[in-house]
Every structure is written in C-alpha cells, then in structure tokens.
Coordinates of C-alpha atoms in Angstrom, one line a residue:
X1 CA 0.0 0.0 0.0
X2 CA 1.4 3.4 -1.0
X3 CA 1.5 6.4 1.3
X4 CA -0.1 8.9 -1.2
X5 CA -3.1 10.9 0.0
X6 CA -6.6 9.8 -0.6
X7 CA -8.7 10.9 -3.6
X8 CA -11.0 12.9 -1.4
X9 CA -8.0 14.8 0.1
X10 CA -6.5 15.3 -3.3
X11 CA -9.7 16.9 -4.5
X12 CA -9.8 19.2 -1.5
X13 CA -6.2 20.2 -2.0
X14 CA -6.7 20.8 -5.8
X15 CA -9.7 22.9 -5.1
X16 CA -7.7 24.9 -2.6
X17 CA -4.9 25.4 -5.0
X18 CA -7.2 26.6 -7.8
X19 CA -8.9 29.0 -5.4
X20 CA -5.7 30.4 -3.9
X21 CA -4.9 33.0 -6.5
X22 CA -3.4 35.7 -4.3
X23 CA -0.2 35.3 -6.2
X24 CA -0.5 33.4 -9.6
X25 CA 1.4 30.1 -9.6
X26 CA 3.6 31.1 -12.6
X27 CA 5.0 33.9 -10.4
X28 CA 5.0 32.4 -6.9
X29 CA 6.5 29.0 -7.8
X30 CA 9.7 30.2 -9.4
X31 CA 10.2 32.9 -6.8
X32 CA 9.7 30.4 -3.9
X33 CA 12.0 27.8 -5.5
X34 CA 14.7 30.5 -5.8
X35 CA 14.2 31.9 -2.3
X36 CA 14.3 28.5 -0.6
X37 CA 17.0 26.6 -2.5
X38 CA 19.5 29.1 -3.9
X39 CA 20.7 31.2 -0.8
X40 CA 22.7 28.4 0.8
X41 CA 24.6 27.9 -2.4
X42 CA 25.8 31.5 -2.9
X43 CA 27.8 34.2 -1.1
X44 CA 28.6 37.8 -1.8
X45 CA 32.3 37.7 -2.3
X46 CA 35.0 40.3 -1.9
X47 CA 33.4 42.9 -4.3
X48 CA 31.1 43.6 -1.4
X49 CA 31.9 44.7 2.1
X50 CA 29.5 42.1 3.5
X51 CA 31.2 39.2 1.9
X52 CA 28.8 36.4 2.9
X53 CA 25.2 37.4 3.5
X54 CA 24.4 40.2 1.1
X55 CA 23.5 38.2 -1.9
X56 CA 21.6 35.7 0.3
X57 CA 19.5 38.6 1.6
X58 CA 19.0 39.8 -2.0
X59 CA 17.8 36.5 -3.3
X60 CA 15.4 36.0 -0.4
X61 CA 14.3 39.6 0.0
X62 CA 13.7 40.3 -3.6
X63 CA 11.7 37.1 -4.1
X64 CA 9.4 37.9 -1.2
X65 CA 9.1 41.6 -2.1
X66 CA 8.2 40.9 -5.8
X67 CA 5.6 38.4 -4.8
X68 CA 4.3 40.8 -2.1
X69 CA 4.0 43.5 -4.7
X70 CA 2.0 41.3 -7.0
X71 CA -0.2 40.2 -4.0
X72 CA -0.8 43.8 -3.0
X73 CA -1.7 45.0 -6.5
X74 CA -4.2 42.1 -6.9
X75 CA -5.8 42.6 -3.6
X76 CA -6.1 46.3 -4.3
X77 CA -7.5 46.2 -7.8
X78 CA -9.3 42.9 -8.4
X79 CA -12.3 43.8 -6.3
X80 CA -14.2 42.0 -3.6
X81 CA -15.3 38.7 -5.2
X82 CA -12.8 38.2 -8.0
X83 CA -10.0 37.0 -5.7
X84 CA -10.0 34.4 -2.9
X85 CA -8.0 35.7 0.1
X86 CA -7.9 34.0 3.4
X87 CA -5.8 34.2 6.5
X88 CA -5.8 32.5 10.0
X89 CA -5.4 33.3 13.6
X90 CA -1.8 32.2 13.5
X91 CA -1.1 35.0 11.0
X92 CA -3.1 37.5 13.1
X93 CA -1.0 36.7 16.2
X94 CA 2.1 37.1 14.0
X95 CA 0.9 40.5 12.9
X96 CA 0.0 41.6 16.5
X97 CA 3.5 40.6 17.5
X98 CA 5.0 42.6 14.7
X99 CA 3.0 45.7 15.7
X100 CA 4.1 45.3 19.3
X101 CA 7.7 45.2 18.2
X102 CA 7.3 48.3 16.1
X103 CA 6.1 50.4 19.1
X104 CA 8.6 48.8 21.5
X105 CA 11.2 51.6 20.8
X106 CA 8.9 54.1 22.4
X107 CA 10.1 52.9 25.9
X108 CA 13.7 52.9 24.9
X109 CA 16.6 50.3 24.9
X110 CA 17.2 50.6 21.1
X111 CA 20.9 51.1 20.7
X112 CA 21.3 50.4 17.0
X113 CA 18.6 51.8 14.7
X114 CA 20.3 50.0 11.7
X115 CA 19.9 46.6 13.3
X116 CA 16.3 47.4 14.3
X117 CA 15.3 48.4 10.8
X118 CA 17.0 45.4 9.2
X119 CA 15.5 42.9 11.6
X120 CA 12.1 44.5 11.1
X121 CA 12.1 44.1 7.3
X122 CA 13.2 40.5 7.8
X123 CA 10.4 39.8 10.3
X124 CA 7.7 41.3 8.1
X125 CA 9.0 39.4 5.1
X126 CA 8.6 36.1 7.0
X127 CA 4.9 37.1 7.8
X128 CA 4.3 38.0 4.2
X129 CA 5.8 34.7 3.1
X130 CA 3.5 32.8 5.4
X131 CA 0.3 34.5 4.2
X132 CA 1.2 34.1 0.5
X133 CA 2.1 30.5 1.1
X134 CA -1.1 29.9 3.0
X135 CA -3.1 31.2 0.1
X136 CA -1.1 30.3 -3.0
X137 CA 1.5 27.5 -2.5
X138 CA 0.5 24.3 -4.2
X139 CA 1.3 21.0 -2.5
X140 CA 2.5 19.5 -5.8
X141 CA 5.6 21.8 -5.6
X142 CA 6.8 20.3 -2.3
X143 CA 8.6 17.4 -4.1
X144 CA 10.5 19.4 -6.7
X145 CA 11.4 21.9 -3.9
X146 CA 12.8 19.0 -1.8
X147 CA 14.8 17.7 -4.8
X148 CA 16.4 21.1 -5.5
X149 CA 17.3 21.5 -1.8
X150 CA 18.9 18.0 -1.7
X151 CA 21.0 18.9 -4.8
X152 CA 22.0 22.1 -3.0
X153 CA 23.1 20.1 0.0
X154 CA 25.1 17.6 -2.0
X155 CA 26.9 20.5 -3.8
X156 CA 27.7 22.1 -0.4
X157 CA 29.2 18.9 0.8
X158 CA 31.5 18.9 -2.3
X159 CA 32.4 22.5 -1.5
X160 CA 33.2 21.7 2.1
X161 CA 35.4 18.8 1.0
X162 CA 37.3 21.2 -1.3
X163 CA 37.6 23.8 1.6
X164 CA 39.3 21.2 3.8
X165 CA 41.2 19.1 1.4
X166 CA 42.5 21.2 -1.5
X167 CA 42.6 24.8 -0.1
X168 CA 45.6 26.0 1.9
X169 CA 45.9 29.8 2.6
X170 CA 43.7 30.7 -0.3
X171 CA 45.5 28.5 -2.9
X172 CA 44.2 25.2 -4.2
X173 CA 46.7 22.4 -3.9
X174 CA 46.8 18.8 -4.8
X175 CA 44.9 19.2 -8.0
X176 CA 46.2 21.1 -11.1
X177 CA 42.7 21.0 -12.5
X178 CA 41.5 23.2 -9.6
X179 CA 44.3 25.6 -10.0
X180 CA 43.6 26.0 -13.8
X181 CA 39.9 26.3 -13.1
X182 CA 40.2 29.2 -10.7
X183 CA 42.9 30.9 -12.7
X184 CA 40.5 30.8 -15.7
X185 CA 37.6 32.1 -13.5
X186 CA 39.6 35.0 -12.3
X187 CA 40.6 36.0 -15.9
X188 CA 36.9 35.7 -16.9
X189 CA 35.9 37.8 -13.9
X190 CA 38.3 40.6 -14.8
X191 CA 37.2 40.6 -18.5
X192 CA 33.5 40.8 -17.7
X193 CA 34.1 43.4 -15.0
X194 CA 36.1 45.6 -17.3
X195 CA 33.3 45.4 -19.9
X196 CA 30.6 46.3 -17.4
X197 CA 32.8 49.2 -16.1
X198 CA 32.9 50.6 -19.6
X199 CA 29.1 50.8 -19.5
X200 CA 28.7 51.7 -15.8
X201 CA 31.8 53.7 -14.7
X202 CA 30.6 53.9 -11.1
X203 CA 31.3 50.2 -10.6
X204 CA 34.9 51.0 -9.6
X205 CA 38.0 48.9 -10.2
X206 CA 38.1 45.1 -10.4
X207 CA 38.2 43.8 -6.9
X208 CA 38.8 40.1 -7.3
X209 CA 37.6 36.8 -8.7
X210 CA 33.8 37.3 -8.5
X211 CA 33.2 34.0 -10.4
X212 CA 34.8 32.1 -7.6
X213 CA 31.9 30.0 -6.5
X214 CA 33.3 28.5 -3.3
X215 CA 33.5 30.4 -0.1
X216 CA 37.2 31.0 0.7
X217 CA 37.4 29.6 4.2
X218 CA 40.4 27.1 4.2
X219 CA 40.1 24.4 6.7
X220 CA 36.5 25.1 7.6
X221 CA 33.9 22.4 6.7
X222 CA 31.0 24.8 6.0
X223 CA 30.4 24.9 2.3
X224 CA 28.8 28.2 1.3
X225 CA 26.6 28.5 4.4
X226 CA 29.3 30.4 6.2
X227 CA 29.0 28.7 9.6
X228 CA 29.4 25.1 11.0
X229 CA 26.1 24.7 12.8
X230 CA 24.2 26.4 9.9
X231 CA 25.9 24.0 7.5
X232 CA 24.9 21.1 9.7
X233 CA 21.4 22.3 10.0
X234 CA 21.0 22.7 6.2
X235 CA 22.2 19.1 5.7
X236 CA 19.9 17.8 8.5
X237 CA 17.0 19.4 6.6
X238 CA 18.3 17.8 3.3
X239 CA 18.7 14.4 4.9
X240 CA 15.1 14.5 6.3
X241 CA 13.9 15.6 2.9
X242 CA 15.5 12.6 1.2
X243 CA 14.1 10.2 3.9
X244 CA 10.6 11.7 3.3
X245 CA 10.9 11.2 -0.4
X246 CA 12.0 7.6 0.1
X247 CA 9.2 6.7 2.4
X248 CA 6.3 8.9 1.1
X249 CA 6.8 8.6 -2.6
X250 CA 8.1 5.0 -2.8
X251 CA 5.1 4.0 -4.9
X252 CA 3.0 5.6 -7.6
X253 CA -0.7 6.3 -7.1
X254 CA -1.4 3.1 -9.1
X255 CA 0.5 1.1 -6.5
X256 CA 3.6 0.4 -8.7
X257 CA 7.0 1.2 -7.4
X258 CA 8.7 4.4 -8.6
X259 CA 11.3 4.0 -11.4
X260 CA 14.5 2.6 -9.8
X261 CA 16.8 5.4 -11.3
X262 CA 14.8 8.0 -9.4
X263 CA 15.0 6.0 -6.1
X264 CA 18.7 5.4 -6.7
X265 CA 19.4 9.1 -7.2
X266 CA 17.6 10.0 -4.0
X267 CA 19.5 7.3 -2.1
X268 CA 22.8 8.8 -3.6
X269 CA 21.8 12.3 -2.3
X270 CA 20.8 10.8 1.0
X271 CA 24.2 9.1 1.4
X272 CA 26.2 12.3 0.4
X273 CA 24.2 14.5 2.8
X274 CA 24.4 12.0 5.6
X275 CA 28.2 11.9 5.1
X276 CA 28.4 15.7 5.1
X277 CA 26.2 15.9 8.2
X278 CA 28.4 13.6 10.1
X279 CA 31.6 15.3 8.8
X280 CA 30.2 18.7 9.9
X281 CA 30.6 17.6 13.5
X282 CA 27.5 19.7 14.4
X283 CA 25.9 18.0 17.4
X284 CA 22.9 20.2 17.4
X285 CA 22.2 19.4 13.7
X286 CA 22.3 15.6 14.3
X287 CA 20.1 15.8 17.4
X288 CA 17.7 18.1 15.5
X289 CA 17.5 15.5 12.7
X290 CA 16.6 12.8 15.2
X291 CA 13.7 15.0 16.5
X292 CA 12.4 15.6 13.0
X293 CA 12.6 11.9 12.1
X294 CA 10.8 10.9 15.3
X295 CA 7.9 13.3 14.5
X296 CA 7.9 12.1 10.9
X297 CA 7.8 8.4 11.9
X298 CA 5.2 8.8 14.7
X299 CA 2.8 10.8 12.5
X300 CA 3.2 8.6 9.5
X301 CA 2.5 5.4 11.5
X302 CA -0.5 7.0 13.3
X303 CA -2.1 9.0 10.5
X304 CA -1.1 6.8 7.5
X305 CA -1.0 3.3 9.2
X306 CA 1.4 1.9 6.6
X307 CA 3.7 -0.7 8.1
X308 CA 5.9 -0.6 4.9
X309 CA 7.2 2.6 6.4
X310 CA 9.1 0.5 9.0
X311 CA 11.0 -1.4 6.3
X312 CA 11.9 1.8 4.5
X313 CA 13.1 3.4 7.7
X314 CA 15.3 0.4 8.4
X315 CA 16.8 0.8 4.9
X316 CA 17.5 4.5 5.8
X317 CA 19.2 3.5 9.0
X318 CA 21.5 1.2 7.0
X319 CA 22.4 4.0 4.6
X320 CA 23.2 6.3 7.5
X321 CA 25.5 3.7 9.1
X322 CA 27.3 3.2 5.8
X323 CA 27.8 7.0 5.5
X324 CA 29.3 7.1 9.0
X325 CA 31.7 4.3 8.1
X326 CA 32.6 6.1 4.9
X327 CA 33.3 9.2 6.9
X328 CA 35.7 7.2 9.2
X329 CA 37.5 5.7 6.2
X330 CA 37.7 8.8 4.1
X331 CA 38.1 11.5 6.8
X332 CA 39.2 9.9 10.0
X333 CA 40.3 13.3 11.6
X334 CA 36.8 14.6 11.3
X335 CA 35.4 11.4 12.6
X336 CA 37.7 11.8 15.6
X337 CA 36.5 15.4 16.2
X338 CA 32.9 14.2 16.2
X339 CA 33.6 11.5 18.8
X340 CA 35.6 14.0 20.9
X341 CA 32.8 16.6 20.9
X342 CA 30.3 13.9 21.8
X343 CA 32.4 12.8 24.8
X344 CA 32.9 16.4 25.8
X345 CA 29.2 17.1 26.1
X346 CA 28.9 14.0 28.3
X347 CA 31.9 14.7 30.5
X348 CA 31.3 18.4 30.8
X349 CA 27.5 18.5 30.7
X350 CA 27.3 21.4 33.1
X351 CA 28.8 23.8 30.5
X352 CA 26.1 22.9 28.0
X353 CA 28.7 22.9 25.2
X354 CA 30.1 26.2 26.3
X355 CA 26.7 27.9 26.5
X356 CA 26.2 28.1 30.2
X357 CA 27.8 31.5 30.6
X358 CA 26.0 32.9 27.5
X359 CA 22.6 31.6 28.8
X360 CA 23.3 33.1 32.3
X361 CA 24.1 36.4 30.6
X362 CA 20.8 36.1 28.6
X363 CA 18.9 35.6 31.8
X364 CA 20.6 38.6 33.4
X365 CA 19.6 40.7 30.3
X366 CA 16.0 39.6 30.7
X367 CA 15.9 40.6 34.4
X368 CA 17.4 44.0 33.5
X369 CA 15.0 44.7 30.7
X370 CA 11.8 42.6 31.2
X371 CA 10.0 44.8 28.6
X372 CA 12.7 43.7 26.0
X373 CA 15.8 45.4 24.6
X374 CA 14.2 45.6 21.1
X375 CA 14.4 43.7 17.8
X376 CA 17.9 43.0 16.8
X377 CA 19.4 44.6 19.9
X378 CA 20.5 41.5 21.9
X379 CA 24.1 41.6 20.7
X380 CA 24.5 45.3 21.5
X381 CA 23.4 44.7 25.1
X382 CA 25.4 41.6 25.7
X383 CA 28.5 43.2 27.3
X384 CA 26.3 45.3 29.6
X385 CA 24.3 42.2 30.7
X386 CA 27.5 40.1 31.2
X387 CA 28.6 42.8 33.7
X388 CA 25.4 42.1 35.7
X389 CA 25.8 38.3 35.2
X390 CA 29.2 38.4 37.1
X391 CA 27.4 39.6 40.2
X392 CA 25.6 36.3 40.4
X393 CA 28.3 34.1 38.8
X394 CA 31.7 35.5 39.8
X395 CA 33.5 32.4 38.6
X396 CA 32.0 32.4 35.2
X397 CA 34.2 33.0 32.1
X398 CA 34.2 36.2 30.2
X399 CA 32.7 35.7 26.7
X400 CA 31.4 37.7 23.8
X401 CA 28.8 36.7 21.2
X402 CA 26.2 38.1 19.0
X403 CA 23.7 35.3 19.7
X404 CA 22.3 33.6 22.8
X405 CA 22.7 30.2 21.1
X406 CA 19.1 29.7 22.2
X407 CA 16.5 31.5 20.0
X408 CA 13.9 31.4 22.7
X409 CA 16.1 33.0 25.3
X410 CA 17.1 35.6 22.8
X411 CA 13.6 36.3 21.8
X412 CA 12.5 36.9 25.4
X413 CA 15.4 39.2 25.8
X414 CA 14.5 41.2 22.7
X415 CA 10.7 41.1 22.7
X416 CA 10.2 41.0 26.5
X417 CA 7.5 39.4 28.5
X418 CA 4.7 40.4 26.1
X419 CA 6.4 39.5 22.9
X420 CA 7.7 36.2 24.4
X421 CA 4.2 35.3 25.6
X422 CA 2.8 35.8 22.1
X423 CA 5.4 33.6 20.6
X424 CA 4.7 30.8 23.2
X425 CA 1.0 31.0 22.4
X426 CA 1.7 30.6 18.7
X427 CA 3.9 27.5 19.3
X428 CA 1.4 26.1 21.8
X429 CA -1.4 26.5 19.2
X430 CA 0.7 24.6 16.7
X431 CA 1.5 21.8 19.2
X432 CA -2.1 21.4 20.3
X433 CA -3.1 21.1 16.6
X434 CA -0.7 18.2 16.2
X435 CA -1.9 16.5 19.3
X436 CA -5.6 16.9 18.2
X437 CA -4.9 15.6 14.7
X438 CA -2.9 12.7 16.2
X439 CA -5.7 11.7 18.6
X440 CA -8.4 11.9 16.0
X441 CA -6.3 10.3 13.3
X442 CA -7.2 13.2 11.1
X443 CA -6.8 12.6 7.3
X444 CA -4.0 14.9 6.2
X445 CA -1.6 15.0 3.3
X446 CA 1.9 13.5 3.4
X447 CA 3.2 17.1 2.8
X448 CA 1.5 18.3 6.0
X449 CA 3.3 15.5 8.0
X450 CA 6.6 16.5 6.4
X451 CA 5.9 20.2 7.3
X452 CA 5.3 19.4 11.0
X453 CA 8.5 17.3 11.1
X454 CA 10.5 20.2 9.6
X455 CA 9.0 22.6 12.2
X456 CA 10.0 20.2 15.0
X457 CA 13.5 19.9 13.6
X458 CA 14.0 23.7 13.4
X459 CA 12.4 24.4 16.8
X460 CA 14.7 21.9 18.5
X461 CA 17.7 23.3 16.7
X462 CA 16.7 26.8 17.9
X463 CA 17.4 25.6 21.5
X464 CA 21.1 25.4 20.7
X465 CA 21.9 27.6 17.7
X466 CA 20.4 30.5 15.7
X467 CA 18.3 29.3 12.8
X468 CA 15.8 32.1 13.1
X469 CA 18.5 34.7 12.4
X470 CA 19.2 33.2 8.9
X471 CA 16.5 34.3 6.4
X472 CA 17.3 31.3 4.3
X473 CA 16.3 29.0 7.3
X474 CA 13.3 30.9 8.6
X475 CA 11.6 31.0 5.2
X476 CA 11.5 27.2 5.3
X477 CA 9.9 27.4 8.7
X478 CA 7.3 29.9 7.5
X479 CA 6.4 27.7 4.6
X480 CA 6.2 24.6 6.8
X481 CA 3.8 26.4 9.2
X482 CA 1.7 27.5 6.2
X483 CA 1.4 23.9 4.9
X484 CA 0.7 22.4 8.3
X485 CA -1.8 25.0 9.5
X486 CA -3.7 25.0 6.2
X487 CA -4.8 21.4 7.0
X488 CA -4.2 20.9 10.8
X489 CA -4.6 24.2 12.7
X490 CA -6.8 23.5 15.7
X491 CA -10.1 25.1 15.1
X492 CA -11.0 28.0 17.4
X493 CA -14.2 29.7 16.3
X494 CA -13.8 32.9 14.3
X495 CA -10.0 33.0 14.6
X496 CA -8.8 29.9 12.7
X497 CA -8.7 30.0 8.9
X498 CA -11.2 32.6 7.7
X499 CA -12.0 34.5 4.4
X500 CA -11.3 38.2 4.3
X501 CA -14.4 39.4 2.3
X502 CA -14.8 43.1 3.0
X503 CA -13.5 45.2 0.2
X504 CA -12.2 47.9 2.5
X505 CA -10.1 45.4 4.5
X506 CA -8.8 43.8 1.3
X507 CA -7.9 47.3 0.0
X508 CA -6.0 48.2 3.2
X509 CA -4.2 44.9 3.3
X510 CA -3.3 45.2 -0.4
X511 CA -1.9 48.7 0.0
X512 CA 0.2 47.5 3.0
X513 CA 1.5 44.5 1.0
X514 CA 2.5 46.7 -1.9
X515 CA 3.9 49.6 0.2
X516 CA 6.0 47.3 2.4
X517 CA 7.3 45.4 -0.6
X518 CA 8.4 48.6 -2.4
X519 CA 9.9 49.9 0.8
X520 CA 11.8 46.6 1.2
X521 CA 13.2 46.8 -2.3
X522 CA 14.3 50.4 -1.9
X523 CA 15.9 49.6 1.5
X524 CA 17.8 46.6 0.1
X525 CA 18.9 48.5 -3.0
X526 CA 20.0 51.4 -1.0
X527 CA 21.9 49.1 1.4
X528 CA 23.7 47.3 -1.3
X529 CA 24.8 50.6 -2.9
X530 CA 26.1 51.7 0.5
X531 CA 27.8 48.4 1.1
X532 CA 29.6 48.8 -2.2
X533 CA 30.7 52.3 -1.3
X534 CA 32.3 50.9 1.9
X535 CA 34.1 48.2 -0.1
X536 CA 35.4 50.8 -2.6
X537 CA 36.5 53.0 0.3
X538 CA 38.5 50.2 1.9
X539 CA 40.1 49.4 -1.4
X540 CA 41.6 52.8 -2.1
X541 CA 44.8 54.4 -0.8
X542 CA 43.5 57.9 -1.4
X543 CA 42.5 59.3 2.0
X544 CA 40.2 62.0 0.7
X545 CA 38.5 59.6 -1.7
X546 CA 38.0 57.1 1.1
X547 CA 36.5 59.7 3.3
X548 CA 34.1 60.8 0.6
X549 CA 33.0 57.2 -0.1
X550 CA 32.4 56.5 3.6
X551 CA 30.3 59.7 4.0
X552 CA 28.2 58.6 1.0
X553 CA 27.7 55.2 2.5
X554 CA 26.7 56.8 5.8
X555 CA 23.5 58.1 4.1
X556 CA 22.2 54.6 3.6
X557 CA 20.3 53.1 6.5
X558 CA 21.3 49.5 6.2
X559 CA 25.0 50.3 6.5
X560 CA 24.8 53.7 8.3
X561 CA 26.5 52.6 11.5
X562 CA 29.0 50.4 9.8
X563 CA 30.0 53.4 7.7
X564 CA 30.3 55.5 10.9
X565 CA 32.6 52.9 12.4
X566 CA 34.9 52.8 9.3
X567 CA 34.9 56.6 9.1
X568 CA 36.1 56.7 12.7
X569 CA 38.9 54.3 11.9
X570 CA 39.7 56.4 8.8
X571 CA 40.2 59.5 11.0
X572 CA 42.4 57.6 13.4
X573 CA 44.6 56.2 10.7
X574 CA 44.8 59.5 8.9
X575 CA 45.7 61.3 12.1
X576 CA 48.5 58.8 12.8
X577 CA 49.8 59.3 9.3
X578 CA 49.8 63.1 9.4
X579 CA 50.5 63.3 13.2
X580 CA 47.5 65.5 13.9
X581 CA 46.2 65.3 17.5
X582 CA 43.0 67.1 16.8
X583 CA 42.0 64.7 14.0
X584 CA 43.0 61.8 16.3
X585 CA 40.7 63.0 19.0
X586 CA 37.9 63.5 16.5
X587 CA 38.4 59.9 15.3
X588 CA 38.5 58.5 18.8
X589 CA 35.4 60.5 19.7
X590 CA 33.5 59.0 16.7
X591 CA 34.6 55.5 17.6
X592 CA 33.4 56.0 21.2
X593 CA 30.0 57.2 19.9
X594 CA 29.8 54.2 17.7
X595 CA 30.8 51.9 20.5
X596 CA 27.9 53.1 22.6
X597 CA 25.5 52.2 19.8
X598 CA 27.0 48.8 18.9
X599 CA 29.4 47.6 21.6
X600 CA 31.8 45.1 20.2
X601 CA 35.0 43.6 21.5
X602 CA 37.1 44.9 18.6
X603 CA 36.2 48.5 19.3
X604 CA 36.4 47.9 23.0
X605 CA 40.0 46.8 22.6
X606 CA 41.0 49.6 20.3
X607 CA 39.5 52.3 22.6
X608 CA 41.1 50.6 25.6
X609 CA 44.5 50.6 23.9
X610 CA 44.2 54.3 23.1
X611 CA 42.9 55.0 26.6
X612 CA 46.1 53.5 27.9
X613 CA 48.3 55.3 25.5
X614 CA 46.7 58.6 26.4
X615 CA 46.3 57.7 30.1
X616 CA 42.7 58.9 30.1
X617 CA 41.6 57.4 33.5
X618 CA 37.9 58.2 33.1
X619 CA 37.7 56.4 29.8
X620 CA 39.7 53.4 31.2
X621 CA 37.4 53.1 34.1
X622 CA 34.4 53.2 31.8
X623 CA 35.8 50.6 29.4
X624 CA 37.2 48.2 32.0
X625 CA 33.7 48.0 33.5
X626 CA 32.9 45.6 30.6
X627 CA 35.5 43.1 31.8
X628 CA 35.3 40.5 34.5
X629 CA 35.8 42.1 37.9
X630 CA 39.2 41.5 39.3
X631 CA 40.7 40.6 35.9
X632 CA 42.4 44.0 35.5
X633 CA 44.1 46.8 37.4
X634 CA 44.3 50.5 36.6
X635 CA 47.4 52.5 37.4
X636 CA 48.6 55.8 35.9
X637 CA 51.9 56.0 34.0
X638 CA 53.3 58.7 31.7
X639 CA 51.2 59.1 28.6
X640 CA 52.7 58.4 25.2
X641 CA 51.2 61.6 23.9
X642 CA 49.8 64.6 25.8
X643 CA 46.5 63.6 27.4
X644 CA 43.4 64.7 25.7
X645 CA 39.8 64.4 26.7
X646 CA 37.9 61.6 25.1
X647 CA 34.4 62.2 26.4
X648 CA 32.6 59.2 27.7

C-alpha cells in the first residue's frame, strides 16, 4: 500500500490550490523555489563589504518583495469577489507581535537603529511569506522543492570537502585541475568586470575573482553556508527531505514502485548529505534531525498506518551507518573530532557545550529589561548584561557573542514578556493542533506531515543555535507552518482560517502589502549601494576619496552605523599618518560614539588601547567596566602623547 493521500483529500487540495490565487502560480512557484533553494549555495564575495550574507538577503528579500508587490496589487485592484483571500489566527498573532515590536522603541533600549530596521524588514518578510504560502503555495511543488534542496546540500558537501582538502591559505593544492579552473575564472571575472565598467563607470575597479563559487574559508567544513552549525542544520534538513521522499513517494498512485533510477538518485543524495552531516561535527544538527525523524515516523504510523514505512526506515538506517563508516575511512580526523565533541558534552554536561555563561548572561539581560531590549538589539546589550551576570556568577568565564545560542532565550530578551508570551501562544497552538490531529487520526496529506517534522527539527535546533537569524532558514519554517496550518490548525471559532471578504479590508491589506514590498526593495537596493561604497572606500589608498565614499555610505540606513565605524577608523589612521592630534581626538570620539550604539570587543580593545596610551583614566574606568571584575588593574603611567579628553 502506498503512502499517497486519498482521492478525497486530493480533490480538496486541488480545489484549494485553484482557489488560492493571491499570487499566480507562474509567479509564486519560481520565486519560492529560488528563495528556498538558492541562498545556501551562494555568497557575496570580496566585491562587497558584507562578503557572505548580502546576496543571500538579495535572493530571499527580492523574491518575497516581488511576490508581495503582486499580491498587494491584486488585492487592491481585483475587487471584492474576484480574488479568494484567506488568513488565519496564526497570521493574526504574528501581525500583532510585529505591531508590538514596532512600538517597542517608544520605551527605549534601542541602541542600533540600523539593526532594528534590518530585523524589522526580515520579520515582516517572514509574515508575508507565510500569508502568501497559505493562500497560493500548491502542495505538488513540495517534491521538486525538496529535490532542489537536496541537490544544493550535496553540492555544499562537495564545496566543504574542497575547503578542507584542497585549499591552503587561499590556494588550491593537490589538483592542477582546480588551479587551472580558478585561474580561468579570475581572468573571466576581470574581463567581464572591465566590460561592465565601460558601461557603468561607477562600478569601480576590479576587486577580485567574483566568479569564484566556493567560499574561501580554508580548513572550515562549512560549504557556502558560512558557519558550521548552519551547514549542519541545512544538511539535516536535506537528509530528512531525502528520507521523506524515500518513504512517502516509494510507490506511484497506481501502486507500482517508482522507477528505480529516481529512487537510486535519491539514495545517492541521502548518502552524500548523511556523510556531510556527520563530517560537519555539528551535534545540534544531528540531534535536530533525530527529533524531526521521530515526528515524521510517529505521525506517518499514526495517520497513514502503513507498516511498509518501518521497512523503509530500516533501509534508511543502514544507509546512514554506511555513510558514517565512509566518513571514518575517508576522513578519520573529522570522525575523531565528532567523537571527541560527543564525549565532551557527556563529560562536561554542566557547560552545555560552552553555552552556560551565555545563557546566564541572557537571563541577566531579561531581568534587566523585562520589557525587552528591542528587535535586533541582543548583541548590543550583551557586554552590559554580562557585567550584571558576574554579580551572580563571579567564577564564570568572560565571553562575547552576538547570539544567545538559544533563540527562545534571545527572543524573550529582545521582545520582553509580552512578545515572548505571544510567541509561546503561537507555538502552543501549533503543538495542540498536532496532538488533536494525532488523537483523531485526522486525514492529512503527506506534505503536512513533512511540514510538521520540519518545524520540529527547526524548533529543536533553535534551543542550541540561531536558525531564526538566517533568512534562508526561517523562510523554510514559515512555509512549513503555512502547509501544516492549512490542514491541521486546531479550530478556534472565528479566529482559525477565515476568508477576508470586506472590500475595505482587502484594499487596506493590499496597500500595505505593496507599500512594504516597495519599501523593502528600496531599502535593500540602498543598502547594497552603501555596502559597495564601503568596499570601494577600503580598497583605495587615497585618503580623501576614502572619506568621501564613507560619507556617502553613511547616508544609507542598512550600512549607516558600519560606515560610521569605518569613518572613525579612517580618521584615526589619517591622524597617525599626518601626526595631527585634533584629528586623532575626532576619530576616537567618533569611535566611542559608535561603541555606545554597537558595543563590540574589537572597538572595546581599540579604545582601551588608546585610553592606555593617552592615560585617560575616566575612559579606562568606563571601558574596563565591561570586563570581569578582578581581571584588570588601573594605574597611571606617563602618557605616550599629551593627554586629551575623550568624552565618555
């Protein structure tokens, strides 16, 4: 017996897909496939200041914004009865949460306006993605989406192998083919760039091999994701995807088995991604996969009652074991790292993998600001909160991080009691929906089961890492919620799934969709232009040209504070070169002002060094307050240069 959905359920889904025309399928499907499968395969490169994330943001943000613009225009102009538009209480809670976050700055605690605006656009994009998916995403696209993701994962494993095997200090070794390939790519890059520069003179000089497709991180097994745990998480998603394909689509609707070449190709991707997942040494990713597979297994057995599932899962287990053995044989050093990290978490369980101090600091931040520090502000309050943490844990280690390594802790710190409570209510609603469907053996599609397993995988991972702070991950979660809630959301009268019929409400929602989409496109375009100006500024040796470029970048909100920081460093470097104390004081003052907005250890150390050189005791006392008590002493010695006042 196959695991395909019943004829009745198919008819219901087909009717829903035909009715859901908020965004036409020929627009939504390609945009969603691009937004969900391309970002983890690309990175910005050295032609941009933000060398990793910028093109990922572009691909995700532009896809959602273009679809949102179409949705807004259709809601606004197609009239009351010509377009089916529905939403649900889940989306309403999400919107209420967003509105709360937008008024949160009224009671303070916002240090970095740039971070706040950027996170706000990301947050509203996720909500829009959910609403458009709820209305317009056809279930038949889940399978091609999964295939593309799995191909992406396998390519990333190849990239990671190259990063750790053939790349030493930026040069490929061990393969003349690779050397020739990248030399050719660099020449092609320069030729194309020179041609574009002849058309668009503002592009600036050639800045490097922009056709280089692999992130240059020698020795780091991370592919193009940019971070070990995010690489592991992406492969965990891909492995679960392959397993889902293997168990849910093993037979055709007629009962015959799928063509063996298709099954074999899926098994190949499953093997490659299992190998990469183990080689990533990401413990959180492996445990998250286990949680996702438990949900997938339990729901399939309960709601589909197909015992053939057990046989297929046994086959999957054998494939995973073979992949682990292959990892040991082909990469014994990474196998050893994995075993060592596993033993460490057992032997030093009290440190929670080095997270205990970070979590203690997060709790201190929450007690300091129960109303929340604001969206995107956690990292800029970390040093201050750690100072409070040492009062309760004087023997804790001094650390610095941008993330709580627990998205729920970080969310309560940023959104406060009210925002955190709304999030908990949303997750409880989803969980109750699963339990209700499980008890009633509700007839649901296989895709809805996959979506719930994906949600479980991502939520568990969020206890240990930061999947919600990667747009390429959170869009998958938004889609999964849309698919699951469309079929399984626990019915609460008047606030579950409902049709928006009033023309005025449709018009207002349409205008908001279109306006926010246009604002997002303008914001991202402006930010990319500003980012490019910073890169050009850091690539020139002309001091006046550098200053002009940084001042231009400073006008663009997304990079405003980053430009302020680089401008401060510019003045300091210029002052040292021309030996001008007034310019030096101006640069240090600018850096201090930036540090107050976005406190970071790099600026802390630079300012501390200058405070020592200038023997400014007031500044030294202020800055050393961020360190662990008793780890430093302050004593006055002759200044290297005449003391000047760097105001605190």
